[in-house]
Coordinates of C-alpha atoms in Angstrom, one line a residue:
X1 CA -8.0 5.5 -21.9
X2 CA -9.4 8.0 -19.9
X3 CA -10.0 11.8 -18.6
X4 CA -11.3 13.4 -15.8
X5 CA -12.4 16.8 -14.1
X6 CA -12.0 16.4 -10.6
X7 CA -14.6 19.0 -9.3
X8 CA -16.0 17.5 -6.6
X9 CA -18.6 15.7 -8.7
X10 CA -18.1 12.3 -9.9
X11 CA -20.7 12.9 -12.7
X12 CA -17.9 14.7 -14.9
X13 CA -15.2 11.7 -14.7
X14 CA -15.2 10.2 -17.7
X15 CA -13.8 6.5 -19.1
X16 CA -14.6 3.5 -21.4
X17 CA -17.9 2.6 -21.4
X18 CA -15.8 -1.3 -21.1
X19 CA -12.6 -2.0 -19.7
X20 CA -10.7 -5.8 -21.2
X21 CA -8.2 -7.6 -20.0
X22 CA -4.4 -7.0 -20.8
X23 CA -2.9 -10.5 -22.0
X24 CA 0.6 -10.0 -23.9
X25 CA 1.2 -6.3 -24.1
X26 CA -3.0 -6.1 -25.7
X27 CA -6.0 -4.8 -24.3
X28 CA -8.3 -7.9 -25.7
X29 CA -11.7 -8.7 -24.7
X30 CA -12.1 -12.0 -22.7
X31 CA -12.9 -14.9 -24.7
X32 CA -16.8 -15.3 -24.0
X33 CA -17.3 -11.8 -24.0
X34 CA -18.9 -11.4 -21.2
X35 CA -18.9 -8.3 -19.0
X36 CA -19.2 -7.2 -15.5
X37 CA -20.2 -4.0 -13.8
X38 CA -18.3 -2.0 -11.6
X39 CA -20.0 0.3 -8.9
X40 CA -19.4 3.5 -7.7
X41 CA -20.6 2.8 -3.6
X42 CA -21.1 6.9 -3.5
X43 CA -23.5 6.6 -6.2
X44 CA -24.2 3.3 -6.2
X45 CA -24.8 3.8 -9.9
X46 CA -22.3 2.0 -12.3
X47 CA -19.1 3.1 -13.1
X48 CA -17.9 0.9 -16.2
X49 CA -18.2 -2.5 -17.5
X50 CA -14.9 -4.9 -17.2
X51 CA -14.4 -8.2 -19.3
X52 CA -14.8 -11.3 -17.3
X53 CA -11.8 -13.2 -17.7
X54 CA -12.4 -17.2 -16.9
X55 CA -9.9 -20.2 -17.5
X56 CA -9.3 -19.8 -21.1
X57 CA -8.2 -16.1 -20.2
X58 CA -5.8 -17.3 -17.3
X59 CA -4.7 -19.8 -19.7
X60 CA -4.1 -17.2 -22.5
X61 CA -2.1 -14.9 -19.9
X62 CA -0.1 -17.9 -18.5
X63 CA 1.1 -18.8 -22.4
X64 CA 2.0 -15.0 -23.1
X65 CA 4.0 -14.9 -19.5
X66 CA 5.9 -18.0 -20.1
X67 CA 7.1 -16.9 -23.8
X68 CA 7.8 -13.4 -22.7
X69 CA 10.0 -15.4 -19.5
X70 CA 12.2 -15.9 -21.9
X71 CA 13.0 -12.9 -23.2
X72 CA 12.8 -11.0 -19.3
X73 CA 15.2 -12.9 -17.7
X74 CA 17.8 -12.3 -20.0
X75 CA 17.8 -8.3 -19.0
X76 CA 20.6 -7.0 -16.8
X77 CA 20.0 -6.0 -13.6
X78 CA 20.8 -2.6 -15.1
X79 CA 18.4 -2.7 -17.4
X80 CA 15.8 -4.1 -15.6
X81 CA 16.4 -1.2 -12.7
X82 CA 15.9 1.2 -15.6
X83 CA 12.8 0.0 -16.9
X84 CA 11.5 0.2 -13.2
X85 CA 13.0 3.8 -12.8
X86 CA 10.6 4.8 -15.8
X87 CA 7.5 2.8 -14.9
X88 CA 8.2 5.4 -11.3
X89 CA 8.4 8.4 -13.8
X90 CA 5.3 7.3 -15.7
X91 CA 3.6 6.1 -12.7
X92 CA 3.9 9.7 -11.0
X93 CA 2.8 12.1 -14.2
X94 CA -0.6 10.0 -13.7
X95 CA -1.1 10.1 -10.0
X96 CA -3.6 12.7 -9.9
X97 CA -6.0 10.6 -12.3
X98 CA -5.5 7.6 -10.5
X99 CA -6.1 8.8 -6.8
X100 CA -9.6 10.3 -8.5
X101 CA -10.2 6.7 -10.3
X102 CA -9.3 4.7 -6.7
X103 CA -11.7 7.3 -5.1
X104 CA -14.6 6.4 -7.3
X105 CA -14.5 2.6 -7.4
X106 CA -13.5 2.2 -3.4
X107 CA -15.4 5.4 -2.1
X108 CA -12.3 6.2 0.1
X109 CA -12.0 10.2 0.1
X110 CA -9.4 11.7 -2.3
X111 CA -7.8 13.1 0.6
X112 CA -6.8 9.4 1.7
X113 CA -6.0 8.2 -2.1
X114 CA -4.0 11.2 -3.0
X115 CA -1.7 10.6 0.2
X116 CA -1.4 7.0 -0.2
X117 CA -0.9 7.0 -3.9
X118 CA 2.3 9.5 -3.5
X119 CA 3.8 7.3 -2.2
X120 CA 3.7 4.6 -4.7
X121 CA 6.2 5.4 -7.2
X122 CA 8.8 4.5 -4.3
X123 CA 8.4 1.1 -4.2
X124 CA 9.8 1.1 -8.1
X125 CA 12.6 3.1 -7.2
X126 CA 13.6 0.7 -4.2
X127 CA 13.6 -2.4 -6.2
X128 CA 15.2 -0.7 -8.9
X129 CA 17.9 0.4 -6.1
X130 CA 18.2 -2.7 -5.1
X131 CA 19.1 -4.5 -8.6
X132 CA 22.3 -1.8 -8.7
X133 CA 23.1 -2.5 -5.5
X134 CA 22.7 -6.1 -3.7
X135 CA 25.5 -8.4 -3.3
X136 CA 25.9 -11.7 -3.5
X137 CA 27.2 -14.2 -0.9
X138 CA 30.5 -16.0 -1.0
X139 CA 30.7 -18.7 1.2
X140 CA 33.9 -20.3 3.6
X141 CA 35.1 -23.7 1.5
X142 CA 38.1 -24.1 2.3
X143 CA 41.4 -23.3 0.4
X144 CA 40.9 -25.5 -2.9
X145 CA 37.1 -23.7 -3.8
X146 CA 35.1 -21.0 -4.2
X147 CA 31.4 -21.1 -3.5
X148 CA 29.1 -18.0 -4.1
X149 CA 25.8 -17.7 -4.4
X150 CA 23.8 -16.4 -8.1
X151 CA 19.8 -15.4 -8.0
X152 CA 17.9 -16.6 -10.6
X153 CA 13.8 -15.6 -11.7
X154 CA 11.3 -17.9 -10.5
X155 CA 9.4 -18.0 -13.7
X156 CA 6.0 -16.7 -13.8
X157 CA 3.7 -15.7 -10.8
X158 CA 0.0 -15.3 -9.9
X159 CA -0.6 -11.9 -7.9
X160 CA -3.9 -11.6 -6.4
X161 CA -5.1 -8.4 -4.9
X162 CA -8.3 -7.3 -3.2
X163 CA -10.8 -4.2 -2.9
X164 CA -9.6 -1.8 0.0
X165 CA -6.0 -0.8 -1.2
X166 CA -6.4 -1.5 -5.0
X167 CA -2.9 -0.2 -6.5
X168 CA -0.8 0.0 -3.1
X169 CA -1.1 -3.8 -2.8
X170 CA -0.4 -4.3 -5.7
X171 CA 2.4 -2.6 -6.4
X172 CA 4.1 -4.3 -3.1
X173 CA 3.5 -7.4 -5.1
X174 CA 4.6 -6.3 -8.6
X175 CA 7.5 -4.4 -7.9
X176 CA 9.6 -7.0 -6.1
X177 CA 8.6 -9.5 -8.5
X178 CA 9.4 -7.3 -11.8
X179 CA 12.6 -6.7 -10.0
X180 CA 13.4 -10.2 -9.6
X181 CA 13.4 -10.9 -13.5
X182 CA 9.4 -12.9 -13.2
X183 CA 6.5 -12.6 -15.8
X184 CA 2.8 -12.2 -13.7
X185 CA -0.2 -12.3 -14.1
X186 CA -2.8 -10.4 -12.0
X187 CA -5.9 -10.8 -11.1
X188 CA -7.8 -7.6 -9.2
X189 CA -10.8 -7.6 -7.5
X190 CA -14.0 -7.7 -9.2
X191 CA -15.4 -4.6 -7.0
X192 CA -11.9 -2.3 -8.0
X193 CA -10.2 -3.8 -11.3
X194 CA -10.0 -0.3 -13.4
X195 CA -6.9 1.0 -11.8
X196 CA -5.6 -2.1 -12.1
X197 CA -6.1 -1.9 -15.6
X198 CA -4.5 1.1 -16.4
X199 CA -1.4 0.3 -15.3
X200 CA -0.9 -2.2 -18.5
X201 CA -0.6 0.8 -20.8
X202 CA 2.3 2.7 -18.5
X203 CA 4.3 -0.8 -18.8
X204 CA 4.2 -0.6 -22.4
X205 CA 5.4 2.9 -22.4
X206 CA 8.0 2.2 -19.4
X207 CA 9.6 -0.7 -21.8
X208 CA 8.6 -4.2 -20.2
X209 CA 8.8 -6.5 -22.8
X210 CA 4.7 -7.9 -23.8
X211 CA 3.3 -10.5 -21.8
X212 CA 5.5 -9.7 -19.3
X213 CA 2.7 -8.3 -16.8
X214 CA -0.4 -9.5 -18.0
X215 CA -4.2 -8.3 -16.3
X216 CA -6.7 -10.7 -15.9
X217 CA -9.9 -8.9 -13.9
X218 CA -12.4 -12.1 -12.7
X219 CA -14.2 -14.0 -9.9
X220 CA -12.6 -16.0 -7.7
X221 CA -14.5 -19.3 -8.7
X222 CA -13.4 -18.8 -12.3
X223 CA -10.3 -16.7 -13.0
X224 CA -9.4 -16.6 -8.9
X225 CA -9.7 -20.5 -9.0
X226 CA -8.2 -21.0 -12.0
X227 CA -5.1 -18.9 -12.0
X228 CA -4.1 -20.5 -8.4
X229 CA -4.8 -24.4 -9.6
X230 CA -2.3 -23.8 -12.2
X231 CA 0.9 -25.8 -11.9
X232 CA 2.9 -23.5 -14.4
X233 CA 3.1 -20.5 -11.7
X234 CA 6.5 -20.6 -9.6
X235 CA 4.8 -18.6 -6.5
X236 CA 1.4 -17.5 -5.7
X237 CA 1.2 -14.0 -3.9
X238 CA -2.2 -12.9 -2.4
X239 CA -4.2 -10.4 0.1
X240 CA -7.1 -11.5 1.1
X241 CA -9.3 -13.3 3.5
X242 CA -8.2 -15.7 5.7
X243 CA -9.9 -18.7 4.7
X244 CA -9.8 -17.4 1.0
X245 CA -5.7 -18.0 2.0
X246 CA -6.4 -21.0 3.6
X247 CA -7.9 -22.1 0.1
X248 CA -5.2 -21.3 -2.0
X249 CA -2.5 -22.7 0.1
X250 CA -3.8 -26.1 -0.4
X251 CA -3.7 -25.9 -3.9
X252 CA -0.3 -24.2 -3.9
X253 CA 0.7 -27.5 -2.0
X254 CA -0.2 -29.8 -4.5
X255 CA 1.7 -28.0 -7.0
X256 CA 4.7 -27.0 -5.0
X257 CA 4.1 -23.7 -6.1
X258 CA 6.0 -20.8 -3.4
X259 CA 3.0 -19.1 -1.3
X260 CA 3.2 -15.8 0.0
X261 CA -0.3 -14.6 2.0
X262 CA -0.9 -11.2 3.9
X263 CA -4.3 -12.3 5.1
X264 CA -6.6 -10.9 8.2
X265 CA -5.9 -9.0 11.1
X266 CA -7.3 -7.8 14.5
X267 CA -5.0 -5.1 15.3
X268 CA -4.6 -4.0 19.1
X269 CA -3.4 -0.9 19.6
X270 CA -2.3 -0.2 23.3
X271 CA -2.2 3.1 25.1
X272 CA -0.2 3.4 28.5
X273 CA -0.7 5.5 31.3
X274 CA 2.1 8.0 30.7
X275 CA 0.8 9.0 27.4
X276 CA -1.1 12.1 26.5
X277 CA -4.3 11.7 26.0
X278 CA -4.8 14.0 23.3
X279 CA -2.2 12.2 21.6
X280 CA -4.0 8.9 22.0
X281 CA -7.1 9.8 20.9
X282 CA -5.9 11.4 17.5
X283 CA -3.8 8.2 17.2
X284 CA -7.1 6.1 18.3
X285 CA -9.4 8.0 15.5
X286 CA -6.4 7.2 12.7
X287 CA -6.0 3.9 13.3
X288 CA -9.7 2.9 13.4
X289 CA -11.6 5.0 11.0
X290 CA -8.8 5.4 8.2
X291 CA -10.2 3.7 5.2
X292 CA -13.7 3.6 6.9
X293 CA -11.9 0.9 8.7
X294 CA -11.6 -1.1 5.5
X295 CA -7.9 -2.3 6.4
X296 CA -6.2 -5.4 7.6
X297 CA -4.5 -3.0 10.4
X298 CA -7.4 -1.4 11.5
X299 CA -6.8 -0.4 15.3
X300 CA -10.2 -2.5 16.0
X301 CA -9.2 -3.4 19.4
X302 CA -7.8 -0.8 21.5
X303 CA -6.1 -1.2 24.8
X304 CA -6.3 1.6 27.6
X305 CA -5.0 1.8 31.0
X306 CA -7.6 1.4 33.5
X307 CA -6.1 4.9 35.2
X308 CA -6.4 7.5 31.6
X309 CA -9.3 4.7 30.5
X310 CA -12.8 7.2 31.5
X311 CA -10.9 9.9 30.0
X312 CA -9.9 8.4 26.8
X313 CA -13.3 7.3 26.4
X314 CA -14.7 10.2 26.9
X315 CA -12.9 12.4 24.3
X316 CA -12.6 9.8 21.9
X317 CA -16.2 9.8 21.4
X318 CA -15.8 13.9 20.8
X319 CA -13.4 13.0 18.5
X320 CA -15.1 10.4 16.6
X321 CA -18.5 12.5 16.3
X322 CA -16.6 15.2 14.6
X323 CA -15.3 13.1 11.8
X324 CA -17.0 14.7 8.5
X325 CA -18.5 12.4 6.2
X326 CA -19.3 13.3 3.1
X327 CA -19.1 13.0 -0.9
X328 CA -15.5 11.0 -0.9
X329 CA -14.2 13.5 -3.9
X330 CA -14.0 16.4 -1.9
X331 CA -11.2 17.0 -0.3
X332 CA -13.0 18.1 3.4
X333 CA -14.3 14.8 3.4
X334 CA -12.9 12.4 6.2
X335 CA -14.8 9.2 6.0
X336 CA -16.4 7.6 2.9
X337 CA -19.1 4.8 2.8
X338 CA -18.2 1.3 2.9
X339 CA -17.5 -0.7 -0.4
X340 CA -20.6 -2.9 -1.3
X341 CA -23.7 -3.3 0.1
X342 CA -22.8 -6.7 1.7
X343 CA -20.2 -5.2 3.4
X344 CA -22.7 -2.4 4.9
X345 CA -24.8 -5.7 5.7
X346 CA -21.6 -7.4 7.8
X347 CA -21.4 -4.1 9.7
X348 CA -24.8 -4.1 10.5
X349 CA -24.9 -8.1 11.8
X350 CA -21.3 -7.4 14.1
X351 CA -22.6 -3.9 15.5
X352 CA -26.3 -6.3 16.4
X353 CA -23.7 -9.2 18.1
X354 CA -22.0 -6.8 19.7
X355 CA -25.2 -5.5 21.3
X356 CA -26.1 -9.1 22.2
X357 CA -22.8 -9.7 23.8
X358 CA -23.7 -7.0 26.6
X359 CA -21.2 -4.3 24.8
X360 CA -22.0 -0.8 25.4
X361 CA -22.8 1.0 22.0
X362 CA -21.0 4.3 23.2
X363 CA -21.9 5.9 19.7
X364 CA -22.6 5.0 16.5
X365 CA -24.6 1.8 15.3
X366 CA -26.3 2.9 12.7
X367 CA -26.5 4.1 9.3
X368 CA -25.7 7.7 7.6
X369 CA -28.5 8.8 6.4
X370 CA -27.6 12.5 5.2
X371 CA -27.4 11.3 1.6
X372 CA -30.4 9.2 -0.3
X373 CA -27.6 6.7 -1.9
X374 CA -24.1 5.8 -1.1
X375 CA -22.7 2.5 1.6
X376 CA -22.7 4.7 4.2
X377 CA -22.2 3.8 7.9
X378 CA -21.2 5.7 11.1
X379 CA -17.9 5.0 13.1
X380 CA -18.7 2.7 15.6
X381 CA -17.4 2.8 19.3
X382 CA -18.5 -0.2 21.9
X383 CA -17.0 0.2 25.6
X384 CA -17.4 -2.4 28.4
X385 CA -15.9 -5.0 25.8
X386 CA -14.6 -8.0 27.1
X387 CA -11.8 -9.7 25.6
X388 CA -13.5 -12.8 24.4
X389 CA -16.1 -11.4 22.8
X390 CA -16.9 -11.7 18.9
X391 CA -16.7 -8.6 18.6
X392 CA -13.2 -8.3 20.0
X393 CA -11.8 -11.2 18.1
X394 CA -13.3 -10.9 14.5
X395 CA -12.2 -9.6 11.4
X396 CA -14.7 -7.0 11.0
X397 CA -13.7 -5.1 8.4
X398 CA -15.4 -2.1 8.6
X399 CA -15.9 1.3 11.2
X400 CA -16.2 -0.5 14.2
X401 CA -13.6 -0.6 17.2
X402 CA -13.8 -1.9 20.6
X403 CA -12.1 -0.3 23.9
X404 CA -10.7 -2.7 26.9
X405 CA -9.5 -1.6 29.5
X406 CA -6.1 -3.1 31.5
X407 CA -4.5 -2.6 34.8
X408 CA -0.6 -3.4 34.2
X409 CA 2.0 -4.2 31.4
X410 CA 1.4 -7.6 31.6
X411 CA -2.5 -7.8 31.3
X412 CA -1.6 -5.6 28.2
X413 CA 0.3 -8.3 26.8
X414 CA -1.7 -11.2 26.9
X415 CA -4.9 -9.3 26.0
X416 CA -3.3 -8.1 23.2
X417 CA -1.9 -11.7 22.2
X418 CA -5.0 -13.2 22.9
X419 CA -6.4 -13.4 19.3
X420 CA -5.5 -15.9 16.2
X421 CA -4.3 -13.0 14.2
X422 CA -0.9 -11.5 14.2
X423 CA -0.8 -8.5 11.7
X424 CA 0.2 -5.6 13.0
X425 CA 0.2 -3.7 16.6
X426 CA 1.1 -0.5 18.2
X427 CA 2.3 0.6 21.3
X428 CA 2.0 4.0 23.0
X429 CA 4.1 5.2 25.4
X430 CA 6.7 7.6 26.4
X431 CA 8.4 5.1 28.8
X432 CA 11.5 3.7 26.2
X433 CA 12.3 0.6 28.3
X434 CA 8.8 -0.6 28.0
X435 CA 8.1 0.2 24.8
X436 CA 10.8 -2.3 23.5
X437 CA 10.1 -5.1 26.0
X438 CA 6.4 -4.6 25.4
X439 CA 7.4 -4.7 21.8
X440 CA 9.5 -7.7 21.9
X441 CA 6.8 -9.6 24.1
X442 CA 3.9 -8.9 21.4
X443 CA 3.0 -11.6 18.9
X444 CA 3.0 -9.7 15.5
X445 CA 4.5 -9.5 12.4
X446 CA 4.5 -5.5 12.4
X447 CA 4.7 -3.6 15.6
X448 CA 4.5 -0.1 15.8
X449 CA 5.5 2.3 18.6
X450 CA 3.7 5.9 19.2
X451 CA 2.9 5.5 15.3
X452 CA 0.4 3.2 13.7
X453 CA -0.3 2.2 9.7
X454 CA 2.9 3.4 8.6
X455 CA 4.7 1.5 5.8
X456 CA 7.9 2.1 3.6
X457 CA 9.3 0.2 0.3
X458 CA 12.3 -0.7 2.7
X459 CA 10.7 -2.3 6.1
X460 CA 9.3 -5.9 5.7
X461 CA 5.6 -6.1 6.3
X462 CA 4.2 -9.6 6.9
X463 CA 2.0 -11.4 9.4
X464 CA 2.1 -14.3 11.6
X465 CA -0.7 -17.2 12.9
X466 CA -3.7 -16.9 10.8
X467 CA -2.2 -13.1 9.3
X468 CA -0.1 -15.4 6.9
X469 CA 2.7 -16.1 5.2
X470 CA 5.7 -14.4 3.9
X471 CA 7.0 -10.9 4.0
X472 CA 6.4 -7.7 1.5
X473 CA 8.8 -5.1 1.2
X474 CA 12.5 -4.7 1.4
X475 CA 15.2 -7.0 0.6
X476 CA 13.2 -10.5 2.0
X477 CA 10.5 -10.0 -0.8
X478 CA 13.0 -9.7 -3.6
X479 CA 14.8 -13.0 -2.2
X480 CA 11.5 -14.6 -2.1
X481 CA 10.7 -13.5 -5.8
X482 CA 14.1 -15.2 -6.9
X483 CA 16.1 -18.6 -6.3
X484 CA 19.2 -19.5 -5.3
X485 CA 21.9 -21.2 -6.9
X486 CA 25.4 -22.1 -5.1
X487 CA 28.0 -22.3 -7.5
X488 CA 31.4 -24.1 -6.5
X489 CA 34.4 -23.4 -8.5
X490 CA 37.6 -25.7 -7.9
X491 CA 40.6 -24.1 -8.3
X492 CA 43.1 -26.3 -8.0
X493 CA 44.6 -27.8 -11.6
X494 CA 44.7 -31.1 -10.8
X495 CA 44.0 -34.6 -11.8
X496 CA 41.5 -36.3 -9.3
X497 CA 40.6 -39.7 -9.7
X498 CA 38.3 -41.2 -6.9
X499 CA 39.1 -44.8 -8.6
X500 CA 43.6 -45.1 -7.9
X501 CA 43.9 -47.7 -5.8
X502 CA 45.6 -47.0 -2.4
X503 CA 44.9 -43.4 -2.7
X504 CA 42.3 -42.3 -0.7
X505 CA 41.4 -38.7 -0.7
X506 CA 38.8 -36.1 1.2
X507 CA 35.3 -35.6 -1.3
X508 CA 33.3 -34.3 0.8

């Protein structure tokens, strides 16, 4: 569908001049043929058009998915696992492409995309690991039966996906849930669909039957809304926003459709007084400027020991003026501009209430003007935060991190806890005892120690208060992508009848 010369330039990448939709194993335009355009936020000059699917779409893709259901969950385990095996294969031969197409529709440098989209082709092999490999349950009944446990596909599932990690969050979604026998549909962001896209041509080629994974690239009020209203999907899996989440979880409610949300976050990241400092501050720049802070485990609130605290600040803010932004397709670029223009906008109102709150702007607070075009926004640092502050206890979303100081283990804690989001943490220290009894005592679904934004196929990755619902990864997100059915066998050969009279036996 497409070629590309990555030299630096994103003028010589070349595609469709119009994406569609993927509904039953066929590219297709949507139904009322109308388009959408996708930007490049370097350029800020379009990159394609997309078909707009609406309801009739989702409807389309929900019909396909529930024939094709028929046909998937017959497969063996075996022969699902192989068909993920070779998606993985597939997957990997196109990796250099796709980190270049991820870097042109989310502006994230290719140095980011290439090392997170490595990784990717894992999460297939996992799943497909896990289909030759996970065992059942028997279960204690007594002498006269046998119960054991079978898992069964749901049916067909909604996956929803947003802007800042197009194909990673994705593929934590899809592989479990290919895995676990299901049909889905997907709907992408509007701002990053083309990846997306692309991948409905490598299932066709891996083997999945059509209509098995179907594309559907939308808004939220039409294809978004849609899609989630729909009482035909068995589960609902989506990253998002947190009242976006809140939103679809009613609706899953009516329907009784399973939920799974990985919605915001306000990481704190927490730095003790035994550890180096040099250490921290590398750790400090990772966590808040990967992604132009674009994550929902940004390190936006980061904890320092009052003791190491001047000093931490004070190289930090070396650190964070050295980071080179630039043209996201070249590989010495370190930071990227932000997505869309009301995103740069957001940044612009937080960095003004944090101002207004009486937080020091240590440095940045402003635009990058170095380029005529392009979302671009320096890395933000405020000092003399306090804890309740908006600025401290808002999603953001964006290159902005606060720094609060702390005197003891303790304060640490319930700073740290202080917040309605429970995403993901990290603790650093070289003290063993505290780092699991600060560990333990942190409310989060994801805590990190000496290590931060680290993720694997294998480890469950989920959220707790207003972070969501629900695990990714490992072995709980293929048991949540599948039911359970107990099956009791009798084997005794005999004649029971309740209804003799006198003889009263044990039923249950």
């Amino acid at each position: 569908m497409y070629k590309s010369e990555t030299n630096g330039s994103m003028n010589n990448f070349f595609r469709e001049d119009v994406y569609k939709l993927f509904i039953n194993g066929e590219y297709c335009e949507s139904e009322n043929k109308k388009t959408f355009s996708v930007e490049n936020p370097f350029s800020q000059q379009p990159i394609a058009k997309v078909y707009e699917g609406e309801d009739i779409d989702i409807n389309n893709a929900i019909s396909a998915a529930q024939k094709a259901f028929k046909i998937w969950k017959e497969y063996t385990l075996e022969d699902r696992a192989d068909i993920l095996n070779e998606f993985a294969r597939l997957f990997s031969k196109k990796l250099d492409d796709m980190a270049y197409m991820e870097t042109v529709q989310t502006a994230r440098p290719i140095r980011e995309m290439k090392s997170q989209l490595s990784r990717l082709p894992e999460w297939f092999k996992y799943y497909s690991s896990l289909l030759r490999t996970k065992e059942e349950k028997v279960y204690p009944f007594g002498n006269s039966h046998h119960a054991f446990s079978q898992r069964f596909p749901l049916g067909v599932v909604g996956l929803i996906t947003p802007w800042n990690h197009p194909l990673l969050i994705l593929i934590k979604k899809l592989a479990p849930a290919l895995a676990g026998g299901n049909c889905v549909i997907i709907k992408p962001s509007e701002l990053t669909p083309i990846t997306t896209l692309e991948l409905g041509a490598i299932a066709n080629e891996a083997g999945f039957p059509k209509g098995v994974i179907n594309i559907v690239p939308g808004f939220g009020h039409s294809a978004g809304a849609s899609l989630t209203n729909d009482y035909r999907l068995a589960k609902i899996d989506i990253t998002g926003g947190t009242e976006t989440g809140k939103v679809i979880a009613e609706a899953s409610g009516r329907n009784l459709t399973n939920i799974s949300c990985e919605l915001g976050g306000k990481s704190s990241v927490l730095f003790f007084e035994d550890i180096d400092i040099d250490k921290a501050v590398n750790a400090s720049a990772f966590a808040s400027f990967i992604a132009t802070g674009q994550t929902c485990v940004q390190g936006s609130r980061l904890l320092v020991h009052e003791s190491i605290h001047d000093r931490f600040v004070e190289k930090f803010i070396k650190k964070v003026a050295d980071i080179k932004i630039g043209d996201p397709t070249l590989l010495e670029t370190q930071m990227g501009p932000l997505v869309s223009k009301s995103q740069l906008n957001l940044i612009e109102k937080y960095t003004d209430i944090g101002v207004k709150e009486g937080a020091n702007l240590a440095y940045g607070g402003k635009r990058f003007l170095e380029y005529d075009h392009g979302y671009y926004y320096l890395p933000t640092v405020f000092t003399h935060v306090k804890n309740d502050m908006r600025i401290a206890q808002e999603e953001i979303f964006g290159p902005i991190t606060t720094i609060i100081p702390f005197s003891n283990d303790e304060e640490a804690i319930n700073i740290a806890n202080s917040t309605q989001f429970g995403l993901g943490m990290s603790v650093w220290t070289e003290d063993v005892s505290r780092s699991f009894y600060v560990s333990e005592k942190l409310e989060s679904g994801i805590v990190w120690v000496n290590d931060h934004h680290r993720i694997d196929p294998a480890a469950p990755w989920g959220g707790i208060k207003l972070s969501g619902l629900g695990k990714e990864n490992g072995i709980k997100a293929y048991l949540d992508y599948t039911n359970e059915k107990t099956i009791i066998v009798n084997k005794e050969n005999n004649n029971f009848d309740w209804y003799t009279q006198g003889n009263i036996q044990r039923y249950s």
